[in-house]
Amino acid sequence: MKNKILMLLCVFVTLSFAEVENPLKKAMDIIKDSKTAYSLKFLEKPIPVPDRSKMINIQVYREKTADGYVLKSFEPKGEAKKLFDKAESYFGSHQYAKARDAYTLALQQDPKLYNAITYIAQTYGMEKKWDKAELWYKKAIDANYIDFLAHWLLADVYKIKGQKEKALQEISIAKVLNRNNPRLEAVRKQIFDDNGLSMKNWTFNPQVKMSRDSATGNVNIVADSIWSYYAFVQAAWKYEPEYKKIAGSWEKKYRECLMGLLPFMDSHKGSVEVLSRLDKVLDADKLGDFIFYEIILLDNPNIALLLEQKQIEALKDYLIWANRK
């Protein structure tokens, strides 16, 4: 221990959780006893939300394995590719009936070309044949549930048909499947507004920076005072193998990081949005969903494509719940 602020934090964290299980104490003890020197400075100005607009998913499908799922790209070959390319050309020149025929033939050549089903639906949408578009988007989703585009465009069909609740369900699934897509987010806002939900695109944004000095090995942390405990748990995870082994999964790590915000909950939740949201989440016993949707998927959006359907739908329900006014 080489830092007075860190010494005070270790004392305060013990007092703050004196009468309940102390989720931070192990991390703080490891930091305190580490051969690595940790220093903390308080943040002088807010850290902006990172630009994740390019961290988006593309259309893929998945195959079941003994360990879960494997993601596969759509790569038509041979005759299927020729037909698919012809369909794309017809689509681009607004010859939608011919495009449908070519997509159908391509799908016959390659039954795993599930995106062709989505594009067939899209041709009907371009012709404003909404019932047929709805039918084919549902077929696309049945064939490949993780096709975010099918959910997205089905939501748009429901919006046009005045079926607001159905549109809300589908756009929320699409949002889970492609967390950072800016065009999808614009549609999400419209549909949420139609349903009386918040349009705000709130983003979890820890006010923490840390780096390791390459010469000395010392770890330098800069954090807002409210995020100081969070920062040290994150540092223990990142730089202390003993703690990382104990903490285990990402979800457990973030649970312990978030517990570092609890001492500030009562005094700051009225003015700090992350605290008010965390308070609401804890009251509703939705911390696991909060961690997965608000934190993990932000920087790892492709993980959503590996979830079971019921897990995706649970995150969809969380997203809707979190944005109710």
PDB file of C-alpha atoms in Angstrom:
ATOM      1  CA  MET A   1       0.000   0.000   0.000  1.00  0.00           C
ATOM      2  CA  LYS A   2       1.619   3.142  -1.173  1.00  0.00           C
ATOM      3  CA  ASN A   3      -1.304   5.555  -1.491  1.00  0.00           C
ATOM      4  CA  LYS A   4      -3.192   7.425   1.251  1.00  0.00           C
ATOM      5  CA  ILE A   5      -6.438   7.583  -0.713  1.00  0.00           C
ATOM      6  CA  LEU A   6      -6.306   3.836  -1.255  1.00  0.00           C
ATOM      7  CA  MET A   7      -5.699   3.283   2.478  1.00  0.00           C
ATOM      8  CA  LEU A   8      -8.780   5.329   3.331  1.00  0.00           C
ATOM      9  CA  LEU A   9     -10.858   3.450   0.783  1.00  0.00           C
ATOM     10  CA  CYS A  10      -9.873   0.106   2.267  1.00  0.00           C
ATOM     11  CA  VAL A  11     -11.007   1.298   5.688  1.00  0.00           C
ATOM     12  CA  PHE A  12     -14.218   2.821   4.318  1.00  0.00           C
ATOM     13  CA  VAL A  13     -15.190  -0.256   2.341  1.00  0.00           C
ATOM     14  CA  THR A  14     -14.877  -2.376   5.484  1.00  0.00           C
ATOM     15  CA  LEU A  15     -17.098   0.026   7.424  1.00  0.00           C
ATOM     16  CA  SER A  16     -19.623   0.401   4.618  1.00  0.00           C
ATOM     17  CA  PHE A  17     -20.294  -3.333   4.510  1.00  0.00           C
ATOM     18  CA  ALA A  18     -19.625  -4.086   8.168  1.00  0.00           C
ATOM     19  CA  GLU A  19     -22.972  -5.738   8.858  1.00  0.00           C
ATOM     20  CA  VAL A  20     -23.512  -7.537   5.554  1.00  0.00           C
ATOM     21  CA  GLU A  21     -21.444  -9.753   3.311  1.00  0.00           C
ATOM     22  CA  ASN A  22     -18.602  -7.588   2.027  1.00  0.00           C
ATOM     23  CA  PRO A  23     -18.289  -8.224  -1.723  1.00  0.00           C
ATOM     24  CA  LEU A  24     -15.391  -5.799  -2.115  1.00  0.00           C
ATOM     25  CA  LYS A  25     -13.180  -6.766   0.776  1.00  0.00           C
ATOM     26  CA  LYS A  26     -11.367  -9.610  -0.992  1.00  0.00           C
ATOM     27  CA  ALA A  27     -10.459  -7.431  -3.972  1.00  0.00           C
ATOM     28  CA  MET A  28      -9.350  -4.572  -1.731  1.00  0.00           C
ATOM     29  CA  ASP A  29      -7.274  -6.899   0.463  1.00  0.00           C
ATOM     30  CA  ILE A  30      -5.528  -8.323  -2.600  1.00  0.00           C
ATOM     31  CA  ILE A  31      -4.821  -4.802  -3.876  1.00  0.00           C
ATOM     32  CA  LYS A  32      -3.553  -3.736  -0.455  1.00  0.00           C
ATOM     33  CA  ASP A  33      -1.160  -6.687  -0.113  1.00  0.00           C
ATOM     34  CA  SER A  34      -0.025  -6.733  -3.737  1.00  0.00           C
ATOM     35  CA  LYS A  35       3.591  -6.214  -4.758  1.00  0.00           C
ATOM     36  CA  THR A  36       2.185  -3.911  -7.428  1.00  0.00           C
ATOM     37  CA  ALA A  37       1.817  -0.287  -6.366  1.00  0.00           C
ATOM     38  CA  TYR A  38      -1.620   1.172  -7.080  1.00  0.00           C
ATOM     39  CA  SER A  39      -2.320   4.900  -7.140  1.00  0.00           C
ATOM     40  CA  LEU A  40      -5.606   6.742  -7.443  1.00  0.00           C
ATOM     41  CA  LYS A  41      -6.290  10.235  -8.705  1.00  0.00           C
ATOM     42  CA  PHE A  42      -9.748  11.716  -8.955  1.00  0.00           C
ATOM     43  CA  LEU A  43     -11.111  12.483 -12.393  1.00  0.00           C
ATOM     44  CA  GLU A  44     -11.081  16.134 -13.407  1.00  0.00           C
ATOM     45  CA  LYS A  45     -13.628  15.960 -16.249  1.00  0.00           C
ATOM     46  CA  PRO A  46     -16.178  13.345 -17.368  1.00  0.00           C
ATOM     47  CA  ILE A  47     -15.172  10.529 -19.691  1.00  0.00           C
ATOM     48  CA  PRO A  48     -17.345  10.630 -22.853  1.00  0.00           C
ATOM     49  CA  VAL A  49     -19.279   7.596 -24.040  1.00  0.00           C
ATOM     50  CA  PRO A  50     -17.091   5.632 -26.500  1.00  0.00           C
ATOM     51  CA  ASP A  51     -18.191   5.436 -30.125  1.00  0.00           C
ATOM     52  CA  ARG A  52     -19.350   1.859 -30.698  1.00  0.00           C
ATOM     53  CA  SER A  53     -21.209   2.534 -33.952  1.00  0.00           C
ATOM     54  CA  LYS A  54     -18.882   0.192 -35.848  1.00  0.00           C
ATOM     55  CA  MET A  55     -19.177  -2.615 -33.286  1.00  0.00           C
ATOM     56  CA  ILE A  56     -22.195  -4.121 -34.999  1.00  0.00           C
ATOM     57  CA  ASN A  57     -23.289  -7.609 -35.980  1.00  0.00           C
ATOM     58  CA  ILE A  58     -23.884  -8.825 -39.520  1.00  0.00           C
ATOM     59  CA  GLN A  59     -26.405 -11.404 -40.699  1.00  0.00           C
ATOM     60  CA  VAL A  60     -25.232 -14.900 -39.821  1.00  0.00           C
ATOM     61  CA  TYR A  61     -26.813 -18.201 -38.867  1.00  0.00           C
ATOM     62  CA  ARG A  62     -25.819 -20.725 -36.248  1.00  0.00           C
ATOM     63  CA  GLU A  63     -25.481 -24.460 -35.885  1.00  0.00           C
ATOM     64  CA  LYS A  64     -25.987 -26.382 -32.667  1.00  0.00           C
ATOM     65  CA  THR A  65     -22.994 -28.212 -31.192  1.00  0.00           C
ATOM     66  CA  ALA A  66     -22.406 -30.162 -28.007  1.00  0.00           C
ATOM     67  CA  ASP A  67     -21.020 -26.993 -26.394  1.00  0.00           C
ATOM     68  CA  GLY A  68     -23.625 -24.508 -27.622  1.00  0.00           C
ATOM     69  CA  TYR A  69     -23.668 -22.805 -31.014  1.00  0.00           C
ATOM     70  CA  VAL A  70     -21.221 -22.053 -33.816  1.00  0.00           C
ATOM     71  CA  LEU A  71     -21.846 -18.968 -35.957  1.00  0.00           C
ATOM     72  CA  LYS A  72     -21.722 -19.402 -39.725  1.00  0.00           C
ATOM     73  CA  SER A  73     -21.462 -16.831 -42.511  1.00  0.00           C
ATOM     74  CA  PHE A  74     -23.749 -16.872 -45.535  1.00  0.00           C
ATOM     75  CA  GLU A  75     -21.446 -17.934 -48.366  1.00  0.00           C
ATOM     76  CA  PRO A  76     -23.417 -19.278 -51.334  1.00  0.00           C
ATOM     77  CA  LYS A  77     -21.332 -21.226 -53.816  1.00  0.00           C
ATOM     78  CA  GLY A  78     -21.707 -22.512 -57.348  1.00  0.00           C
ATOM     79  CA  GLU A  79     -25.217 -22.338 -58.794  1.00  0.00           C
ATOM     80  CA  ALA A  80     -26.624 -20.960 -55.528  1.00  0.00           C
ATOM     81  CA  LYS A  81     -24.245 -17.999 -55.749  1.00  0.00           C
ATOM     82  CA  LYS A  82     -25.139 -17.308 -59.380  1.00  0.00           C
ATOM     83  CA  LEU A  83     -28.838 -17.297 -58.529  1.00  0.00           C
ATOM     84  CA  PHE A  84     -28.323 -15.224 -55.386  1.00  0.00           C
ATOM     85  CA  ASP A  85     -26.281 -12.625 -57.284  1.00  0.00           C
ATOM     86  CA  LYS A  86     -28.986 -12.498 -59.964  1.00  0.00           C
ATOM     87  CA  ALA A  87     -31.606 -11.952 -57.248  1.00  0.00           C
ATOM     88  CA  GLU A  88     -29.559  -9.112 -55.782  1.00  0.00           C
ATOM     89  CA  SER A  89     -29.291  -7.510 -59.211  1.00  0.00           C
ATOM     90  CA  TYR A  90     -33.045  -7.748 -59.747  1.00  0.00           C
ATOM     91  CA  PHE A  91     -33.661  -6.313 -56.274  1.00  0.00           C
ATOM     92  CA  GLY A  92     -31.330  -3.414 -56.970  1.00  0.00           C
ATOM     93  CA  SER A  93     -33.219  -2.575 -60.157  1.00  0.00           C
ATOM     94  CA  HIS A  94     -36.613  -2.803 -58.377  1.00  0.00           C
ATOM     95  CA  GLN A  95     -37.697  -5.956 -60.222  1.00  0.00           C
ATOM     96  CA  TYR A  96     -39.055  -7.514 -57.062  1.00  0.00           C
ATOM     97  CA  ALA A  97     -41.030 -10.428 -58.542  1.00  0.00           C
ATOM     98  CA  LYS A  98     -37.973 -11.598 -60.506  1.00  0.00           C
ATOM     99  CA  ALA A  99     -35.819 -11.130 -57.403  1.00  0.00           C
ATOM    100  CA  ARG A 100     -38.202 -13.374 -55.432  1.00  0.00           C
ATOM    101  CA  ASP A 101     -37.991 -16.092 -58.053  1.00  0.00           C
ATOM    102  CA  ALA A 102     -34.188 -15.983 -58.065  1.00  0.00           C
ATOM    103  CA  TYR A 103     -33.956 -15.968 -54.247  1.00  0.00           C
ATOM    104  CA  THR A 104     -36.317 -18.965 -54.165  1.00  0.00           C
ATOM    105  CA  LEU A 105     -34.179 -20.894 -56.649  1.00  0.00           C
ATOM    106  CA  ALA A 106     -31.005 -20.000 -54.725  1.00  0.00           C
ATOM    107  CA  LEU A 107     -32.619 -21.275 -51.538  1.00  0.00           C
ATOM    108  CA  GLN A 108     -33.481 -24.548 -53.264  1.00  0.00           C
ATOM    109  CA  GLN A 109     -29.817 -24.945 -54.198  1.00  0.00           C
ATOM    110  CA  ASP A 110     -28.638 -24.051 -50.672  1.00  0.00           C
ATOM    111  CA  PRO A 111     -31.320 -24.616 -47.973  1.00  0.00           C
ATOM    112  CA  LYS A 112     -29.100 -22.889 -45.373  1.00  0.00           C
ATOM    113  CA  LEU A 113     -29.225 -19.607 -47.267  1.00  0.00           C
ATOM    114  CA  TYR A 114     -31.693 -18.309 -44.686  1.00  0.00           C
ATOM    115  CA  ASN A 115     -31.044 -14.652 -45.472  1.00  0.00           C
ATOM    116  CA  ALA A 116     -32.725 -15.256 -48.842  1.00  0.00           C
ATOM    117  CA  ILE A 117     -35.981 -15.807 -46.928  1.00  0.00           C
ATOM    118  CA  THR A 118     -35.579 -12.393 -45.301  1.00  0.00           C
ATOM    119  CA  TYR A 119     -34.938 -10.797 -48.675  1.00  0.00           C
ATOM    120  CA  ILE A 120     -38.026 -12.455 -50.168  1.00  0.00           C
ATOM    121  CA  ALA A 121     -40.009 -10.866 -47.344  1.00  0.00           C
ATOM    122  CA  GLN A 122     -38.330  -7.562 -48.093  1.00  0.00           C
ATOM    123  CA  THR A 123     -39.451  -7.692 -51.738  1.00  0.00           C
ATOM    124  CA  TYR A 124     -43.046  -7.926 -50.547  1.00  0.00           C
ATOM    125  CA  GLY A 125     -42.441  -4.999 -48.233  1.00  0.00           C
ATOM    126  CA  MET A 126     -41.090  -2.929 -51.112  1.00  0.00           C
ATOM    127  CA  GLU A 127     -44.359  -3.663 -52.933  1.00  0.00           C
ATOM    128  CA  LYS A 128     -46.338  -2.700 -49.803  1.00  0.00           C
ATOM    129  CA  LYS A 129     -47.813  -6.197 -49.581  1.00  0.00           C
ATOM    130  CA  TRP A 130     -47.632  -6.122 -45.803  1.00  0.00           C
ATOM    131  CA  ASP A 131     -49.416  -9.388 -45.003  1.00  0.00           C
ATOM    132  CA  LYS A 132     -47.120 -11.375 -47.278  1.00  0.00           C
ATOM    133  CA  ALA A 133     -44.093  -9.510 -45.935  1.00  0.00           C
ATOM    134  CA  GLU A 134     -45.153 -10.391 -42.376  1.00  0.00           C
ATOM    135  CA  LEU A 135     -45.608 -14.049 -43.330  1.00  0.00           C
ATOM    136  CA  TRP A 136     -42.161 -14.305 -44.895  1.00  0.00           C
ATOM    137  CA  TYR A 137     -40.380 -12.452 -42.089  1.00  0.00           C
ATOM    138  CA  LYS A 138     -41.903 -14.958 -39.680  1.00  0.00           C
ATOM    139  CA  LYS A 139     -40.602 -17.770 -41.897  1.00  0.00           C
ATOM    140  CA  ALA A 140     -37.146 -16.183 -41.817  1.00  0.00           C
ATOM    141  CA  ILE A 141     -37.243 -15.959 -38.012  1.00  0.00           C
ATOM    142  CA  ASP A 142     -38.429 -19.569 -37.694  1.00  0.00           C
ATOM    143  CA  ALA A 143     -35.512 -20.661 -39.879  1.00  0.00           C
ATOM    144  CA  ASN A 144     -32.906 -18.419 -38.246  1.00  0.00           C
ATOM    145  CA  TYR A 145     -34.027 -16.815 -34.990  1.00  0.00           C
ATOM    146  CA  ILE A 146     -30.877 -14.681 -34.653  1.00  0.00           C
ATOM    147  CA  ASP A 147     -31.515 -12.800 -37.919  1.00  0.00           C
ATOM    148  CA  PHE A 148     -31.742  -9.301 -36.457  1.00  0.00           C
ATOM    149  CA  LEU A 149     -32.770  -7.868 -39.838  1.00  0.00           C
ATOM    150  CA  ALA A 150     -35.861 -10.081 -40.019  1.00  0.00           C
ATOM    151  CA  HIS A 151     -36.947  -8.978 -36.527  1.00  0.00           C
ATOM    152  CA  TRP A 152     -36.175  -5.345 -37.374  1.00  0.00           C
ATOM    153  CA  LEU A 153     -38.131  -5.288 -40.641  1.00  0.00           C
ATOM    154  CA  LEU A 154     -40.996  -7.289 -39.128  1.00  0.00           C
ATOM    155  CA  ALA A 155     -41.210  -4.587 -36.450  1.00  0.00           C
ATOM    156  CA  ASP A 156     -41.453  -2.023 -39.235  1.00  0.00           C
ATOM    157  CA  VAL A 157     -44.304  -3.987 -40.848  1.00  0.00           C
ATOM    158  CA  TYR A 158     -46.152  -4.101 -37.531  1.00  0.00           C
ATOM    159  CA  LYS A 159     -45.585  -0.357 -37.097  1.00  0.00           C
ATOM    160  CA  ILE A 160     -47.099   0.336 -40.511  1.00  0.00           C
ATOM    161  CA  LYS A 161     -50.068  -1.934 -39.700  1.00  0.00           C
ATOM    162  CA  GLY A 162     -50.657  -0.084 -36.419  1.00  0.00           C
ATOM    163  CA  GLN A 163     -49.750  -3.073 -34.230  1.00  0.00           C
ATOM    164  CA  LYS A 164     -47.648  -1.131 -31.742  1.00  0.00           C
ATOM    165  CA  GLU A 165     -47.115  -3.853 -29.133  1.00  0.00           C
ATOM    166  CA  LYS A 166     -45.974  -6.410 -31.701  1.00  0.00           C
ATOM    167  CA  ALA A 167     -43.637  -3.815 -33.199  1.00  0.00           C
ATOM    168  CA  LEU A 168     -42.233  -3.166 -29.723  1.00  0.00           C
ATOM    169  CA  GLN A 169     -41.520  -6.856 -29.140  1.00  0.00           C
ATOM    170  CA  GLU A 170     -39.748  -7.365 -32.457  1.00  0.00           C
ATOM    171  CA  ILE A 171     -37.632  -4.205 -32.428  1.00  0.00           C
ATOM    172  CA  SER A 172     -36.518  -5.035 -28.887  1.00  0.00           C
ATOM    173  CA  ILE A 173     -35.372  -8.500 -29.976  1.00  0.00           C
ATOM    174  CA  ALA A 174     -33.528  -6.904 -32.895  1.00  0.00           C
ATOM    175  CA  LYS A 175     -31.874  -4.454 -30.483  1.00  0.00           C
ATOM    176  CA  VAL A 176     -30.637  -7.300 -28.274  1.00  0.00           C
ATOM    177  CA  LEU A 177     -29.255  -9.099 -31.339  1.00  0.00           C
ATOM    178  CA  ASN A 178     -27.467  -5.998 -32.659  1.00  0.00           C
ATOM    179  CA  ARG A 179     -26.837  -3.845 -29.601  1.00  0.00           C
ATOM    180  CA  ASN A 180     -24.885  -0.985 -31.189  1.00  0.00           C
ATOM    181  CA  ASN A 181     -26.377  -0.599 -34.670  1.00  0.00           C
ATOM    182  CA  PRO A 182     -27.147   3.145 -35.061  1.00  0.00           C
ATOM    183  CA  ARG A 183     -29.787   2.723 -37.796  1.00  0.00           C
ATOM    184  CA  LEU A 184     -31.609   0.125 -35.751  1.00  0.00           C
ATOM    185  CA  GLU A 185     -31.419   2.439 -32.729  1.00  0.00           C
ATOM    186  CA  ALA A 186     -33.196   5.187 -34.676  1.00  0.00           C
ATOM    187  CA  VAL A 187     -36.114   2.828 -35.399  1.00  0.00           C
ATOM    188  CA  ARG A 188     -36.072   1.604 -31.795  1.00  0.00           C
ATOM    189  CA  LYS A 189     -36.587   5.162 -30.578  1.00  0.00           C
ATOM    190  CA  GLN A 190     -39.593   5.692 -32.859  1.00  0.00           C
ATOM    191  CA  ILE A 191     -41.303   2.478 -31.818  1.00  0.00           C
ATOM    192  CA  PHE A 192     -40.576   2.997 -28.121  1.00  0.00           C
ATOM    193  CA  ASP A 193     -42.050   6.490 -28.393  1.00  0.00           C
ATOM    194  CA  ASP A 194     -45.165   5.053 -30.077  1.00  0.00           C
ATOM    195  CA  ASN A 195     -45.561   2.773 -27.041  1.00  0.00           C
ATOM    196  CA  GLY A 196     -45.038   5.523 -24.461  1.00  0.00           C
ATOM    197  CA  LEU A 197     -41.563   4.296 -23.493  1.00  0.00           C
ATOM    198  CA  SER A 198     -38.429   6.356 -23.043  1.00  0.00           C
ATOM    199  CA  MET A 199     -36.571   7.185 -26.246  1.00  0.00           C
ATOM    200  CA  LYS A 200     -33.329   7.820 -24.368  1.00  0.00           C
ATOM    201  CA  ASN A 201     -30.351   5.711 -25.378  1.00  0.00           C
ATOM    202  CA  TRP A 202     -28.753   5.553 -21.933  1.00  0.00           C
ATOM    203  CA  THR A 203     -25.313   3.957 -21.907  1.00  0.00           C
ATOM    204  CA  PHE A 204     -23.422   2.471 -18.979  1.00  0.00           C
ATOM    205  CA  ASN A 205     -20.219   4.514 -18.897  1.00  0.00           C
ATOM    206  CA  PRO A 206     -17.892   3.980 -15.904  1.00  0.00           C
ATOM    207  CA  GLN A 207     -15.922   7.081 -15.035  1.00  0.00           C
ATOM    208  CA  VAL A 208     -12.704   5.117 -14.715  1.00  0.00           C
ATOM    209  CA  LYS A 209      -9.373   5.002 -16.564  1.00  0.00           C
ATOM    210  CA  MET A 210      -6.388   2.860 -15.661  1.00  0.00           C
ATOM    211  CA  SER A 211      -2.997   2.033 -17.088  1.00  0.00           C
ATOM    212  CA  ARG A 212       0.119   0.130 -16.101  1.00  0.00           C
ATOM    213  CA  ASP A 213       3.517   1.802 -16.222  1.00  0.00           C
ATOM    214  CA  SER A 214       5.684  -0.328 -18.504  1.00  0.00           C
ATOM    215  CA  ALA A 215       8.863   0.590 -16.626  1.00  0.00           C
ATOM    216  CA  THR A 216       7.773   0.180 -12.988  1.00  0.00           C
ATOM    217  CA  GLY A 217       4.750  -2.093 -13.289  1.00  0.00           C
ATOM    218  CA  ASN A 218       2.768   0.341 -11.137  1.00  0.00           C
ATOM    219  CA  VAL A 219      -0.941   0.761 -11.877  1.00  0.00           C
ATOM    220  CA  ASN A 220      -2.306   4.276 -12.167  1.00  0.00           C
ATOM    221  CA  ILE A 221      -6.048   4.744 -11.735  1.00  0.00           C
ATOM    222  CA  VAL A 222      -8.065   7.858 -12.475  1.00  0.00           C
ATOM    223  CA  ALA A 223     -11.699   7.745 -11.377  1.00  0.00           C
ATOM    224  CA  ASP A 224     -14.628   9.825 -10.260  1.00  0.00           C
ATOM    225  CA  SER A 225     -15.030   9.485  -6.492  1.00  0.00           C
ATOM    226  CA  ILE A 226     -18.293   7.546  -6.856  1.00  0.00           C
ATOM    227  CA  TRP A 227     -16.522   5.030  -9.109  1.00  0.00           C
ATOM    228  CA  SER A 228     -13.456   4.516  -6.915  1.00  0.00           C
ATOM    229  CA  TYR A 229     -14.443   1.112  -5.479  1.00  0.00           C
ATOM    230  CA  TYR A 230     -15.622  -0.024  -8.897  1.00  0.00           C
ATOM    231  CA  ALA A 231     -12.206   0.958 -10.257  1.00  0.00           C
ATOM    232  CA  PHE A 232     -10.265  -1.080  -7.724  1.00  0.00           C
ATOM    233  CA  VAL A 233     -12.333  -4.226  -8.263  1.00  0.00           C
ATOM    234  CA  GLN A 234     -11.778  -3.802 -11.993  1.00  0.00           C
ATOM    235  CA  ALA A 235      -8.059  -3.313 -11.380  1.00  0.00           C
ATOM    236  CA  ALA A 236      -7.905  -6.457  -9.247  1.00  0.00           C
ATOM    237  CA  TRP A 237      -9.600  -8.397 -12.046  1.00  0.00           C
ATOM    238  CA  LYS A 238      -7.250  -6.971 -14.665  1.00  0.00           C
ATOM    239  CA  TYR A 239      -3.916  -7.060 -12.864  1.00  0.00           C
ATOM    240  CA  GLU A 240      -4.187  -9.588 -10.009  1.00  0.00           C
ATOM    241  CA  PRO A 241      -4.336 -13.248 -11.153  1.00  0.00           C
ATOM    242  CA  GLU A 242      -5.390 -14.396  -7.683  1.00  0.00           C
ATOM    243  CA  TYR A 243      -8.509 -12.232  -7.749  1.00  0.00           C
ATOM    244  CA  LYS A 244      -9.380 -13.113 -11.347  1.00  0.00           C
ATOM    245  CA  LYS A 245      -9.284 -16.786 -10.405  1.00  0.00           C
ATOM    246  CA  ILE A 246     -11.604 -16.151  -7.438  1.00  0.00           C
ATOM    247  CA  ALA A 247     -14.008 -13.850  -9.282  1.00  0.00           C
ATOM    248  CA  GLY A 248     -14.617 -16.288 -12.112  1.00  0.00           C
ATOM    249  CA  SER A 249     -17.142 -15.188 -14.721  1.00  0.00           C
ATOM    250  CA  TRP A 250     -17.678 -11.771 -16.256  1.00  0.00           C
ATOM    251  CA  GLU A 251     -21.066 -11.544 -14.584  1.00  0.00           C
ATOM    252  CA  LYS A 252     -19.597 -12.177 -11.137  1.00  0.00           C
ATOM    253  CA  LYS A 253     -16.844  -9.642 -11.791  1.00  0.00           C
ATOM    254  CA  TYR A 254     -19.343  -6.947 -12.713  1.00  0.00           C
ATOM    255  CA  ARG A 255     -21.581  -7.819  -9.784  1.00  0.00           C
ATOM    256  CA  GLU A 256     -18.678  -7.122  -7.457  1.00  0.00           C
ATOM    257  CA  CYS A 257     -17.702  -3.988  -9.367  1.00  0.00           C
ATOM    258  CA  LEU A 258     -21.261  -2.672  -9.121  1.00  0.00           C
ATOM    259  CA  MET A 259     -21.416  -3.392  -5.412  1.00  0.00           C
ATOM    260  CA  GLY A 260     -18.770  -0.699  -5.146  1.00  0.00           C
ATOM    261  CA  LEU A 261     -21.460   1.846  -6.022  1.00  0.00           C
ATOM    262  CA  LEU A 262     -23.739   0.855  -3.129  1.00  0.00           C
ATOM    263  CA  PRO A 263     -22.186   3.107  -0.448  1.00  0.00           C
ATOM    264  CA  PHE A 264     -23.184   6.101  -2.593  1.00  0.00           C
ATOM    265  CA  MET A 265     -26.693   4.919  -3.440  1.00  0.00           C
ATOM    266  CA  ASP A 266     -28.761   6.737  -0.825  1.00  0.00           C
ATOM    267  CA  SER A 267     -26.924  10.041  -1.064  1.00  0.00           C
ATOM    268  CA  HIS A 268     -26.488  10.293  -4.843  1.00  0.00           C
ATOM    269  CA  LYS A 269     -29.189   8.254  -6.618  1.00  0.00           C
ATOM    270  CA  GLY A 270     -31.296  11.364  -7.118  1.00  0.00           C
ATOM    271  CA  SER A 271     -28.566  13.065  -9.121  1.00  0.00           C
ATOM    272  CA  VAL A 272     -26.515  10.232 -10.664  1.00  0.00           C
ATOM    273  CA  GLU A 273     -28.441   8.246 -13.263  1.00  0.00           C
ATOM    274  CA  VAL A 274     -26.430   5.043 -13.032  1.00  0.00           C
ATOM    275  CA  LEU A 275     -27.257   4.909  -9.308  1.00  0.00           C
ATOM    276  CA  SER A 276     -30.971   5.507  -9.828  1.00  0.00           C
ATOM    277  CA  ARG A 277     -31.042   2.800 -12.501  1.00  0.00           C
ATOM    278  CA  LEU A 278     -29.075   0.395 -10.334  1.00  0.00           C
ATOM    279  CA  ASP A 279     -31.445   1.052  -7.427  1.00  0.00           C
ATOM    280  CA  LYS A 280     -34.430   0.228  -9.649  1.00  0.00           C
ATOM    281  CA  VAL A 281     -32.702  -2.898 -10.978  1.00  0.00           C
ATOM    282  CA  LEU A 282     -31.862  -4.192  -7.504  1.00  0.00           C
ATOM    283  CA  ASP A 283     -35.422  -3.603  -6.281  1.00  0.00           C
ATOM    284  CA  ALA A 284     -36.755  -5.627  -9.226  1.00  0.00           C
ATOM    285  CA  ASP A 285     -34.101  -8.375  -8.901  1.00  0.00           C
ATOM    286  CA  LYS A 286     -32.892  -7.761 -12.469  1.00  0.00           C
ATOM    287  CA  LEU A 287     -29.182  -7.265 -11.840  1.00  0.00           C
ATOM    288  CA  GLY A 288     -28.192 -10.188 -14.064  1.00  0.00           C
ATOM    289  CA  ASP A 289     -30.131  -8.764 -17.008  1.00  0.00           C
ATOM    290  CA  PHE A 290     -28.687  -5.293 -16.339  1.00  0.00           C
ATOM    291  CA  ILE A 291     -25.138  -6.647 -16.406  1.00  0.00           C
ATOM    292  CA  PHE A 292     -25.671  -8.634 -19.581  1.00  0.00           C
ATOM    293  CA  TYR A 293     -27.543  -6.029 -21.620  1.00  0.00           C
ATOM    294  CA  GLU A 294     -26.102  -2.764 -20.302  1.00  0.00           C
ATOM    295  CA  ILE A 295     -22.482  -3.863 -19.841  1.00  0.00           C
ATOM    296  CA  ILE A 296     -21.417  -7.119 -21.492  1.00  0.00           C
ATOM    297  CA  LEU A 297     -23.220  -6.706 -24.829  1.00  0.00           C
ATOM    298  CA  LEU A 298     -21.918  -3.164 -25.294  1.00  0.00           C
ATOM    299  CA  ASP A 299     -18.396  -4.336 -26.079  1.00  0.00           C
ATOM    300  CA  ASN A 300     -19.280  -7.914 -27.029  1.00  0.00           C
ATOM    301  CA  PRO A 301     -22.459  -7.646 -29.128  1.00  0.00           C
ATOM    302  CA  ASN A 302     -21.858 -10.959 -30.909  1.00  0.00           C
ATOM    303  CA  ILE A 303     -22.421 -12.862 -27.646  1.00  0.00           C
ATOM    304  CA  ALA A 304     -26.160 -12.267 -28.090  1.00  0.00           C
ATOM    305  CA  LEU A 305     -26.053 -14.441 -31.205  1.00  0.00           C
ATOM    306  CA  LEU A 306     -24.963 -17.418 -29.092  1.00  0.00           C
ATOM    307  CA  LEU A 307     -27.739 -17.173 -26.503  1.00  0.00           C
ATOM    308  CA  GLU A 308     -30.720 -19.494 -26.323  1.00  0.00           C
ATOM    309  CA  GLN A 309     -33.990 -18.029 -27.586  1.00  0.00           C
ATOM    310  CA  LYS A 310     -35.429 -17.812 -24.069  1.00  0.00           C
ATOM    311  CA  GLN A 311     -32.353 -15.829 -22.935  1.00  0.00           C
ATOM    312  CA  ILE A 312     -32.719 -13.405 -25.843  1.00  0.00           C
ATOM    313  CA  GLU A 313     -36.391 -12.951 -25.014  1.00  0.00           C
ATOM    314  CA  ALA A 314     -35.564 -12.352 -21.345  1.00  0.00           C
ATOM    315  CA  LEU A 315     -33.187  -9.546 -22.357  1.00  0.00           C
ATOM    316  CA  LYS A 316     -35.897  -8.184 -24.659  1.00  0.00           C
ATOM    317  CA  ASP A 317     -38.270  -8.085 -21.685  1.00  0.00           C
ATOM    318  CA  TYR A 318     -35.607  -6.335 -19.600  1.00  0.00           C
ATOM    319  CA  LEU A 319     -35.058  -3.683 -22.292  1.00  0.00           C
ATOM    320  CA  ILE A 320     -38.773  -2.896 -22.431  1.00  0.00           C
ATOM    321  CA  TRP A 321     -39.060  -2.860 -18.623  1.00  0.00           C
ATOM    322  CA  ALA A 322     -35.999  -0.608 -18.215  1.00  0.00           C
ATOM    323  CA  ASN A 323     -37.488   2.023 -20.515  1.00  0.00           C
ATOM    324  CA  ARG A 324     -40.963   2.258 -19.028  1.00  0.00           C
ATOM    325  CA  LYS A 325     -41.596   5.753 -17.718  1.00  0.00           C
TER     326      LYS A 325
END
